[in-house]
Short mmCIF file of C-alpha atoms and ligand atoms in Angstrom, two decimals:
data_model
loop_
_atom_site.label_atom_id
_atom_site.label_comp_id
_atom_site.label_asym_id
_atom_site.label_seq_id
_atom_site.Cartn_x
_atom_site.Cartn_y
_atom_site.Cartn_z
CA UNK R 572 -30.60 90.06 126.03
CA UNK R 573 -27.86 91.68 124.07
CA UNK R 574 -25.12 93.84 125.63
CA UNK R 575 -26.67 97.18 124.56
CA UNK R 576 -29.77 96.14 126.32
CA UNK R 577 -28.13 95.17 129.55
CA UNK R 578 -25.84 98.21 130.07
CA UNK R 579 -26.68 101.64 129.82
CA UNK R 580 -25.19 103.84 127.05
CA UNK R 581 -23.00 105.61 129.76
CA UNK R 582 -21.91 102.53 131.28
CA UNK R 583 -20.85 101.04 127.72
CA UNK R 584 -18.88 104.10 127.20
CA UNK R 585 -17.31 103.68 130.40
CA UNK R 586 -16.43 100.01 129.66
CA UNK R 587 -14.95 101.02 126.28
CA UNK R 588 -12.93 103.87 128.02
CA UNK R 589 -11.42 101.41 130.41
CA UNK R 590 -10.59 98.86 127.83
CA UNK R 591 -9.01 101.54 125.80
CA UNK R 592 -7.04 102.81 129.02
CA UNK R 593 -5.65 99.57 129.84
CA UNK R 594 -4.77 98.65 126.35
CA UNK R 595 -3.02 102.09 126.03
CA UNK R 596 -0.98 101.37 129.21
CA UNK R 597 -0.27 98.02 128.26
CA UNK R 598 1.01 98.98 124.95
CA UNK R 599 3.05 101.86 126.52
CA UNK R 600 4.38 99.37 129.13
CA UNK R 601 5.23 96.84 126.48
CA UNK R 602 7.29 99.55 124.64
CA UNK R 603 9.11 100.44 127.76
CA UNK R 604 9.49 96.90 128.70
CA UNK R 605 7.49 97.27 131.89
CA UNK R 606 3.73 95.91 130.51
CA UNK R 607 2.75 94.24 133.86
CA UNK R 608 3.53 97.26 136.22
CA UNK R 609 1.98 99.53 133.63
CA UNK R 610 -1.28 97.43 133.66
CA UNK R 611 -1.18 97.64 137.50
CA UNK R 612 -0.72 101.60 137.47
CA UNK R 613 -3.53 101.72 135.03
CA UNK R 614 -5.99 99.92 137.20
CA UNK R 615 -4.77 101.41 140.34
CA UNK R 616 -5.15 104.97 138.70
CA UNK R 617 -8.68 103.94 137.41
CA UNK R 618 -9.89 102.76 140.99
CA UNK R 619 -8.36 105.97 142.46
CA UNK R 620 -10.03 108.12 139.92
CA UNK R 621 -13.43 106.26 140.92
CA UNK R 622 -12.76 106.60 144.72
CA UNK R 623 -12.21 110.24 144.27
CA UNK R 624 -15.44 110.72 142.27
CA UNK R 625 -17.34 108.42 144.92
CA UNK R 626 -15.90 110.87 147.83
CA UNK R 627 -17.38 113.97 145.83
CA UNK R 628 -20.76 112.11 145.44
CA UNK R 629 -21.10 111.41 149.28
CA UNK R 630 -19.86 114.91 150.06
CA UNK R 631 -22.59 116.23 147.88
CA UNK R 632 -25.36 113.88 148.90
CA UNK R 633 -24.46 115.04 152.70
CA UNK R 634 -24.91 118.55 151.72
CA UNK R 635 -26.67 118.90 148.43
CA UNK R 636 -26.21 122.25 146.70
CA UNK R 637 -27.61 123.64 143.54
CA UNK R 638 -24.40 122.85 141.34
CA UNK R 639 -23.42 119.22 141.20
CA UNK R 640 -19.74 118.44 141.02
CA UNK R 641 -18.02 118.69 137.24
CA UNK R 642 -17.29 115.18 136.26
CA UNK R 643 -16.38 113.15 133.22
CA UNK R 644 -17.77 109.71 131.90
CA UNK R 645 -20.27 107.56 133.93
CA UNK R 646 -20.02 109.94 136.94
CA UNK R 647 -21.10 112.99 134.89
CA UNK R 648 -24.31 110.94 134.00
CA UNK R 649 -24.76 109.77 137.70
CA UNK R 650 -24.35 113.50 139.03
CA UNK R 651 -26.58 114.89 136.22
CA UNK R 652 -29.25 112.37 137.21
CA UNK R 653 -29.07 112.92 140.97
CA UNK R 654 -29.09 116.65 140.43
CA UNK R 655 -32.31 116.45 138.45
CA UNK R 656 -33.85 114.12 140.97
CA UNK R 657 -32.94 116.32 143.78
CA UNK R 658 -34.41 119.22 141.86
CA UNK R 659 -37.72 117.23 141.44
CA UNK R 660 -37.86 116.36 145.07
CA UNK R 661 -37.30 119.82 146.30
CA UNK R 662 -40.06 120.99 143.88
CA UNK R 663 -42.63 118.35 145.16
CA UNK R 664 -41.41 118.97 148.81
CA UNK R 665 -42.29 122.70 148.38
CA UNK R 666 -45.71 121.72 146.91
CA UNK R 667 -46.58 119.52 149.70
CA UNK R 668 -45.56 121.89 152.39
CA UNK R 669 -47.67 124.65 150.58
CA UNK R 670 -50.62 122.09 150.56
CA UNK R 671 -49.97 121.32 154.12
CA UNK R 672 -50.12 124.99 155.15
CA UNK R 673 -53.19 125.44 153.21
CA UNK R 674 -54.91 122.47 154.92
CA UNK R 675 -53.79 123.84 158.28
CA UNK R 676 -54.93 127.15 157.48
CA UNK R 677 -58.52 125.68 156.39
CA UNK R 678 -58.94 123.57 159.45
CA UNK R 679 -57.82 126.37 161.75
CA UNK R 680 -60.63 128.50 160.53
CA UNK R 681 -63.10 125.50 160.61
CA UNK R 682 -65.66 125.94 163.68
CA UNK R 683 -65.31 122.24 164.20
CA UNK R 684 -62.88 120.67 166.47
CA UNK R 685 -60.45 118.72 164.25
CA UNK R 686 -57.88 116.20 165.70
CA UNK R 687 -55.48 114.01 164.11
CA UNK R 688 -54.82 110.76 166.06
CA UNK R 689 -52.22 107.94 165.40
CA UNK R 690 -52.84 104.36 165.77
CA UNK R 691 -52.31 104.52 169.72
CA UNK R 692 -55.02 107.21 169.96
CA UNK R 693 -52.30 109.78 170.50
CA UNK R 694 -52.90 113.44 169.46
CA UNK R 695 -50.65 114.36 166.47
CA UNK R 696 -52.19 117.76 165.61
CA UNK R 697 -55.35 119.68 166.61
CA UNK R 698 -56.89 123.05 165.43
CA UNK R 699 -57.85 126.00 167.52
CA UNK R 700 -61.49 124.99 167.75
CA UNK R 701 -60.47 121.70 169.63
CA UNK R 702 -59.08 124.09 172.50
CA UNK R 703 -62.68 125.63 173.08
CA UNK R 704 -64.56 122.37 172.63
CA UNK R 705 -62.22 119.79 174.45
CA UNK R 706 -59.87 122.34 176.23
CA UNK R 707 -56.66 120.91 174.65
CA UNK R 708 -53.31 122.92 175.24
CA UNK R 709 -50.95 123.81 172.67
CA UNK R 710 -47.54 122.15 173.19
CA UNK R 711 -48.81 120.13 176.08
CA UNK R 712 -51.42 117.79 174.68
CA UNK R 713 -49.86 116.70 171.46
CA UNK R 714 -48.54 113.15 172.07
CA UNK R 715 -51.21 112.41 174.83
CA UNK R 716 -53.68 110.13 174.39
CA UNK R 717 -57.16 111.39 173.63
CA UNK R 718 -58.85 109.00 175.94
CA UNK R 719 -56.77 110.30 178.89
CA UNK R 720 -58.01 113.76 178.04
CA UNK R 721 -61.70 113.15 177.29
CA UNK R 722 -62.84 110.73 179.94
CA UNK R 723 -66.49 110.44 178.91
CA UNK R 724 -67.37 106.63 179.02
CA UNK R 725 -69.48 106.81 175.97
CA UNK R 726 -66.48 108.46 174.03
CA UNK R 727 -64.01 105.92 175.42
CA UNK R 728 -66.29 102.86 174.36
CA UNK R 729 -66.81 104.41 170.81
CA UNK R 730 -63.12 104.89 170.38
CA UNK R 731 -62.20 101.17 171.62
CA UNK R 732 -64.97 99.65 169.51
CA UNK R 733 -63.84 101.26 166.24
CA UNK R 734 -67.30 101.15 164.58
CA UNK R 735 -67.16 104.71 163.34
CA UNK R 736 -69.85 104.33 160.56
CA UNK R 737 -72.30 106.27 162.66
CA UNK R 738 -71.52 109.38 164.37
CA UNK R 739 -71.55 109.58 168.33
CA UNK R 740 -73.61 112.09 170.16
CA UNK R 741 -72.47 112.70 173.63
CA UNK R 742 -72.31 115.20 176.61
CA UNK R 743 -69.07 116.75 177.48
CA UNK R 744 -68.69 119.68 180.00
CA UNK R 745 -72.42 120.45 179.77
CA UNK R 746 -72.31 120.43 175.87
CA UNK R 747 -74.02 118.22 173.41
CA UNK R 748 -71.40 117.17 170.93
CA UNK R 749 -71.76 115.18 167.54
CA UNK R 750 -68.55 113.29 166.81
CA UNK R 751 -67.15 111.67 163.65
CA UNK R 752 -64.11 109.59 163.09
CA UNK R 753 -62.52 108.79 159.86
CA UNK R 754 -59.68 106.39 159.13
CA UNK R 755 -57.02 107.62 156.79
CA UNK R 756 -53.17 107.02 156.06
CA UNK R 757 -51.30 104.17 157.87
CA UNK R 758 -53.59 103.76 160.89
CA UNK R 759 -54.44 107.32 161.67
CA UNK R 760 -57.72 108.78 162.50
CA UNK R 761 -59.41 112.07 161.72
CA UNK R 762 -61.65 113.27 164.52
CA UNK R 763 -64.10 116.07 164.00
CA UNK R 764 -66.67 117.21 166.53
CA UNK R 765 -69.18 119.93 166.74
CA UNK R 766 -71.42 121.64 169.31
CA UNK R 767 -75.02 120.67 168.68
CA UNK R 768 -76.50 121.89 171.99
CA UNK R 769 -78.43 124.68 170.24
CA UNK R 770 -79.96 122.24 167.75
CA UNK R 771 -80.93 119.77 170.48
CA UNK R 772 -82.64 122.67 172.71
CA UNK R 773 -84.66 123.77 169.40
CA UNK R 774 -85.64 120.17 168.95
CA UNK R 775 -86.64 119.73 172.58
CA UNK R 776 -88.49 123.13 172.46
CA UNK R 777 -90.39 121.94 169.12
CA UNK R 778 -91.31 118.67 170.84
CA UNK R 779 -92.44 120.28 174.05
CA UNK R 780 -94.54 122.69 172.01
CA UNK R 781 -96.15 120.07 170.03
CA UNK R 782 -96.84 117.82 173.04
CA UNK R 783 -98.21 120.60 175.15
CA UNK R 784 -100.39 121.95 172.43
CA UNK R 785 -101.80 118.46 171.72
CA UNK R 786 -102.52 118.00 175.35
CA UNK R 787 -104.18 121.56 175.65
CA UNK R 788 -106.23 120.69 172.77
CA UNK R 789 -107.32 117.24 173.80
CA UNK R 790 -109.73 118.29 176.59
CA UNK R 791 -111.87 120.91 174.52
CA UNK R 792 -112.20 118.45 171.62
CA UNK R 793 -113.18 115.71 173.87
CA UNK R 794 -115.75 118.04 175.26
CA UNK R 795 -116.95 119.21 171.97
CA UNK R 796 -117.11 115.56 170.72
CA UNK R 797 -119.37 114.76 173.56
CA UNK R 798 -121.75 117.60 173.09
CA UNK R 799 -121.96 116.85 169.37
CA UNK R 800 -122.88 113.35 170.01
CA UNK R 801 -125.57 114.43 172.33
CA UNK R 802 -126.60 117.01 169.64
CA UNK R 803 -126.82 114.39 166.99
CA UNK R 804 -129.56 112.38 169.04
CA UNK R 805 -131.74 115.55 169.44
CA UNK R 806 -131.60 117.25 165.95
CA UNK R 807 -134.21 117.69 163.39
CA UNK R 808 -133.50 116.34 159.65
CA UNK R 809 -132.74 119.82 158.41
CA UNK R 810 -129.66 120.15 160.54
CA UNK R 811 -128.59 116.63 160.55
CA UNK R 812 -126.00 116.99 157.66
CA UNK R 813 -123.93 119.83 158.97
CA UNK R 814 -123.89 118.33 162.56
CA UNK R 815 -122.80 115.05 160.98
CA UNK R 816 -120.05 116.82 159.03
CA UNK R 817 -118.67 118.61 162.40
CA UNK R 818 -118.77 115.29 164.26
CA UNK R 819 -116.67 113.70 161.51
CA UNK R 820 -114.10 116.62 161.72
CA UNK R 821 -114.17 116.31 165.44
CA UNK R 822 -113.44 112.76 165.40
CA UNK R 823 -110.54 113.53 162.96
CA UNK R 824 -109.03 116.06 165.24
CA UNK R 825 -109.25 113.83 167.99
CA UNK R 826 -107.33 111.13 166.09
CA UNK R 827 -104.68 113.80 164.94
CA UNK R 828 -104.12 114.78 168.55
CA UNK R 829 -104.06 111.12 169.95
CA UNK R 830 -101.40 110.47 167.18
CA UNK R 831 -99.34 113.58 167.87
CA UNK R 832 -99.18 112.83 171.58
CA UNK R 833 -98.35 109.18 170.70
CA UNK R 834 -95.52 110.48 168.58
CA UNK R 835 -94.32 113.00 171.21
CA UNK R 836 -94.28 110.39 173.87
CA UNK R 837 -91.96 107.83 171.61
CA UNK R 838 -89.68 110.75 170.67
CA UNK R 839 -88.99 111.76 174.32
CA UNK R 840 -86.87 108.47 174.99
CA UNK R 841 -84.86 107.71 171.68
CA UNK R 842 -83.87 104.09 172.54
CA UNK R 843 -85.52 101.34 174.48
CA UNK R 844 -83.52 100.15 177.61
CA UNK R 845 -85.70 97.11 179.16
CA UNK R 846 -87.23 94.78 176.61
CA UNK R 847 -89.06 91.42 176.50
CA UNK R 848 -88.91 88.69 174.00
CA UNK R 849 -92.13 89.31 171.85
CA UNK R 850 -94.34 86.53 171.15
CA UNK R 851 -94.46 87.66 167.50
CA UNK R 852 -96.70 84.87 166.22
CA UNK R 853 -99.40 86.03 168.85
CA UNK R 854 -98.93 89.64 168.04
CA UNK R 855 -99.19 89.18 164.21
CA UNK R 856 -102.28 87.03 164.75
CA UNK R 857 -103.97 89.63 166.92
CA UNK R 858 -103.24 92.45 164.38
CA UNK R 859 -104.51 90.27 161.66
CA UNK R 860 -107.72 89.35 163.34
CA UNK R 861 -108.17 93.21 164.02
CA UNK R 862 -107.68 93.92 160.35
CA UNK R 863 -110.18 91.47 159.08
CA UNK R 864 -112.77 93.22 161.37
CA UNK R 865 -111.58 96.60 160.21
CA UNK R 866 -111.69 95.54 156.49
CA UNK R 867 -115.12 94.02 156.25
CA UNK R 868 -114.05 91.53 153.72
CA UNK R 869 -113.19 94.22 151.19
CA UNK R 870 -109.89 92.78 150.32
CA UNK R 871 -108.30 89.16 150.76
CA UNK R 872 -106.18 89.37 153.56
CA UNK R 873 -103.53 86.41 154.01
CA UNK R 874 -101.26 85.57 156.78
CA UNK R 875 -98.08 83.50 156.48
CA UNK R 876 -96.04 83.73 159.47
CA UNK R 877 -93.23 81.78 161.18
CA UNK R 878 -92.04 82.09 164.90
CA UNK R 879 -89.45 84.92 164.50
CA UNK R 880 -87.67 86.17 167.78
CA UNK R 881 -87.45 90.08 168.10
CA UNK R 882 -86.69 91.83 171.54
CA UNK R 883 -88.95 94.86 172.18
CA UNK R 884 -91.98 96.52 173.60
CA UNK R 885 -95.11 94.40 172.40
CA UNK R 886 -97.63 97.28 172.06
CA UNK R 887 -95.28 99.58 170.06
CA UNK R 888 -94.62 96.67 167.62
CA UNK R 889 -98.23 96.04 167.56
CA UNK R 890 -98.99 99.57 166.65
CA UNK R 891 -96.35 99.80 163.95
CA UNK R 892 -97.47 96.59 162.23
CA UNK R 893 -101.29 97.59 162.63
CA UNK R 894 -100.52 101.13 160.95
CA UNK R 895 -98.71 99.07 158.10
CA UNK R 896 -101.91 96.98 157.63
CA UNK R 897 -104.46 99.78 157.92
CA UNK R 898 -102.42 101.66 155.10
CA UNK R 899 -102.42 98.47 152.83
CA UNK R 900 -106.14 98.19 153.38
CA UNK R 901 -106.64 102.06 152.89
CA UNK R 902 -104.57 102.30 149.62
CA UNK R 903 -105.45 99.05 147.95
CA UNK R 904 -108.77 99.08 145.91
CA UNK R 905 -111.56 96.69 146.89
CA UNK R 906 -110.91 93.14 145.84
CA UNK R 907 -107.13 93.36 146.21
CA UNK R 908 -104.99 91.25 148.05
CA UNK R 909 -102.76 91.82 151.13
CA UNK R 910 -100.34 89.45 152.75
CA UNK R 911 -98.76 89.70 156.17
CA UNK R 912 -95.80 87.63 156.27
CA UNK R 913 -92.40 87.05 158.17
CA UNK R 914 -88.98 85.88 156.85
CA UNK R 915 -85.37 85.77 158.34
CA UNK R 916 -81.77 85.87 156.66
CA UNK R 917 -78.24 85.90 157.89
CA UNK R 918 -78.46 89.38 159.15
CA UNK R 919 -82.11 89.40 160.76
CA UNK R 920 -85.65 89.04 160.90
CA UNK R 921 -88.38 90.85 158.85
CA UNK R 922 -92.29 91.43 158.94
CA UNK R 923 -93.67 92.21 155.67
CA UNK R 924 -96.85 93.75 154.62
CA UNK R 925 -97.50 93.41 150.87
CA UNK R 926 -100.34 94.66 148.87
CA UNK R 927 -101.37 94.99 145.22
CA UNK R 928 -102.85 98.38 145.51
CA UNK R 929 -102.09 102.05 144.25
CA UNK R 930 -98.35 101.69 144.68
CA UNK R 931 -95.94 104.78 145.30
CA UNK R 932 -93.83 106.59 142.81
CA UNK R 933 -90.04 106.42 143.54
CA UNK R 934 -89.86 110.29 144.27
CA UNK R 935 -91.97 109.87 147.26
CA UNK R 936 -90.63 106.92 148.96
CA UNK R 937 -87.69 108.48 151.04
CA UNK R 938 -90.27 111.07 152.33
CA UNK R 939 -93.13 108.90 153.35
CA UNK R 940 -92.05 108.70 157.16
CA UNK R 941 -92.12 112.67 157.37
CA UNK R 942 -94.92 113.94 159.44
CA UNK R 943 -97.95 114.89 157.44
CA UNK R 944 -96.59 113.72 154.20
CA UNK R 945 -99.03 112.52 152.09
CA UNK R 946 -98.93 111.87 148.27
CA UNK R 947 -102.63 112.49 147.71
CA UNK R 948 -103.90 114.61 150.72
CA UNK R 949 -107.53 114.45 149.55
CA UNK R 950 -107.46 110.60 149.21
CA UNK R 951 -105.58 110.20 152.74
CA UNK R 952 -108.17 112.39 154.46
CA UNK R 953 -111.23 110.59 152.72
CA UNK R 954 -109.92 107.24 153.79
CA UNK R 955 -109.44 108.62 157.43
CA UNK R 956 -105.52 109.11 157.38
CA UNK R 957 -103.85 111.53 159.47
CA UNK R 958 -100.40 111.47 157.69
CA UNK R 959 -98.65 110.47 160.84
CA UNK R 960 -98.93 106.56 160.72
CA UNK R 961 -95.64 105.96 158.99
CA UNK R 962 -93.87 108.64 161.11
CA UNK R 963 -95.10 106.59 164.05
CA UNK R 964 -93.71 103.31 162.59
CA UNK R 965 -90.55 104.94 161.93
CA UNK R 966 -89.95 106.19 165.36
CA UNK R 967 -90.99 102.89 166.89
CA UNK R 968 -88.69 100.92 164.78
CA UNK R 969 -85.85 103.63 165.41
CA UNK R 970 -86.33 102.96 168.97
CA UNK R 971 -85.95 99.08 168.55
CA UNK R 972 -82.81 99.66 166.33
CA UNK R 973 -84.93 98.41 163.49
CA UNK R 974 -85.57 99.87 160.02
CA UNK R 975 -88.55 100.44 157.62
CA UNK R 976 -87.85 99.18 154.12
CA UNK R 977 -90.26 100.13 151.47
CA UNK R 978 -90.40 98.83 147.86
CA UNK R 979 -93.19 99.87 145.80
CA UNK R 980 -94.37 100.56 142.08
CA UNK R 981 -97.22 102.53 141.09
CA UNK R 982 -100.36 100.57 139.96
CA UNK R 983 -98.66 97.24 140.96
CA UNK R 984 -98.20 97.48 144.84
CA UNK R 985 -96.18 98.00 147.70
CA UNK R 986 -94.25 96.12 150.19
CA UNK R 987 -93.66 97.59 153.60
CA UNK R 988 -91.00 95.50 155.72
CA UNK R 989 -89.81 96.12 159.30
CA UNK R 990 -86.08 94.79 159.54
CA UNK R 991 -84.89 93.65 162.88
CA UNK R 992 -81.12 93.05 162.58
CA UNK R 993 -79.59 90.54 165.04
CA UNK R 994 -77.90 92.39 167.89
P1 LIG V 1752 -101.85 108.43 156.28
O1 LIG V 1752 -102.53 108.63 157.43
O2 LIG V 1752 -102.00 109.65 155.04
O3 LIG V 1752 -102.09 107.30 155.45
P2 LIG V 1752 -99.27 107.52 156.63
O4 LIG V 1752 -98.03 108.11 157.25
O5 LIG V 1752 -99.80 106.25 157.26
O6 LIG V 1752 -100.32 108.82 156.41
O7 LIG V 1752 -98.74 107.39 155.15
C1 LIG V 1752 -98.23 108.57 154.29
C2 LIG V 1752 -98.58 108.26 152.91
O8 LIG V 1752 -98.04 107.10 152.29
C3 LIG V 1752 -99.89 108.06 152.81
O9 LIG V 1752 -100.69 109.19 152.49
C4 LIG V 1752 -100.14 107.44 151.29
O10 LIG V 1752 -100.22 108.35 150.31
C5 LIG V 1752 -98.75 106.87 151.43
N1 LIG V 1752 -98.87 105.14 151.69
C6 LIG V 1752 -98.82 104.73 152.90
N2 LIG V 1752 -98.93 103.32 152.79
C7 LIG V 1752 -99.21 103.13 151.45
C8 LIG V 1752 -99.62 101.78 150.75
N3 LIG V 1752 -99.71 100.70 151.27
N4 LIG V 1752 -99.80 101.76 149.31
C9 LIG V 1752 -99.82 103.20 148.93
N5 LIG V 1752 -99.45 104.37 149.27
C10 LIG V 1752 -99.27 104.35 150.62
#
């Protein structure tokens, strides 16, 4: 590295100045016969000049003003650069504080409670909606630990476990709240919560309505069905066809009502508390045998299962697998192959129902578990479908902390898998 690379232009000039100054004083001293004292004076005056400028710099740094002190040489450059940096910092500080004000204004207007927490769960900032939702008080609650102010056990557990991927729903002062926590910055958390009491009430009303309506309809339809069966036995040939059609539709209605009631029952409790270890081999064998009877050799149905361990409700899991197998039979043309199998990986156990039937186009897959969602309504109806089978499967799996995974390709076939993650 050359001299000019090592030292800045200003420093090079400064060194030149020092050399010239010392030489000048030495020459003057030599002429007067006091060379060494003159050199000493040259160096001392040079140091004093630097100390003087250093003092001005410290003073300016303590109280930076718009104008930097006038100086020459290396000090002029240092002051100039510091002045520019100071200007830039001031500008970016202004911009930052403007942004912060805008952020605070926005979050103040938010209907959601927004609270900034530090790594110790102490409140650093909160917006006005937090006062209404959590009763936080200006001035008093900043610096307080949030778990001392919101003492709800579910919330305290959620906060301590620190698994914030799924939001928390909990009751606080007679309100249903939905809470999200996001990590940001250096160990800070942004907590946002909103009141979902109205939504929950509406959901309950909808569920109650469907459940009540289904229960109310069940009795008249059962009575109708009974009379139609009697009619069928005492009818002349002329009227046999319409009565047969009425009978079919009544059976369909009975099935829809039965499934709606089942769905409503599953929905009333969202997760299962008491569970048993399911004898999965037995369960799958049972569903398989049942499906053979239903299929009446229209397809080749194979089974390939191992002894996987899953905790849950036997009857519910049986219904879920049975619905998947019934669908495979329903939507696979005669002669097709259906396989009921199990597998496991590092994360959990699976039950698969695979078919080489009609398959499903990708745009339908995410909607299949909606109630009454059918790709081809006519076909589903003709095959005895209600459009509720997969909604029931999803509800059952949700209650078990499991998931329904679907992979399918039109005209190739589908795999419906129940995934039970290890707890
Ligand atoms: P449905 O009573 O109509 O069968 P489901 O909720 O069980 O209602 O299924 C919803 C829709 O998903 C069905 O109407 C059908 O279009 C599609 N589906 C379900 N299983 C399969 C499958 N194995 N192959 C092709 N399509 C399927």
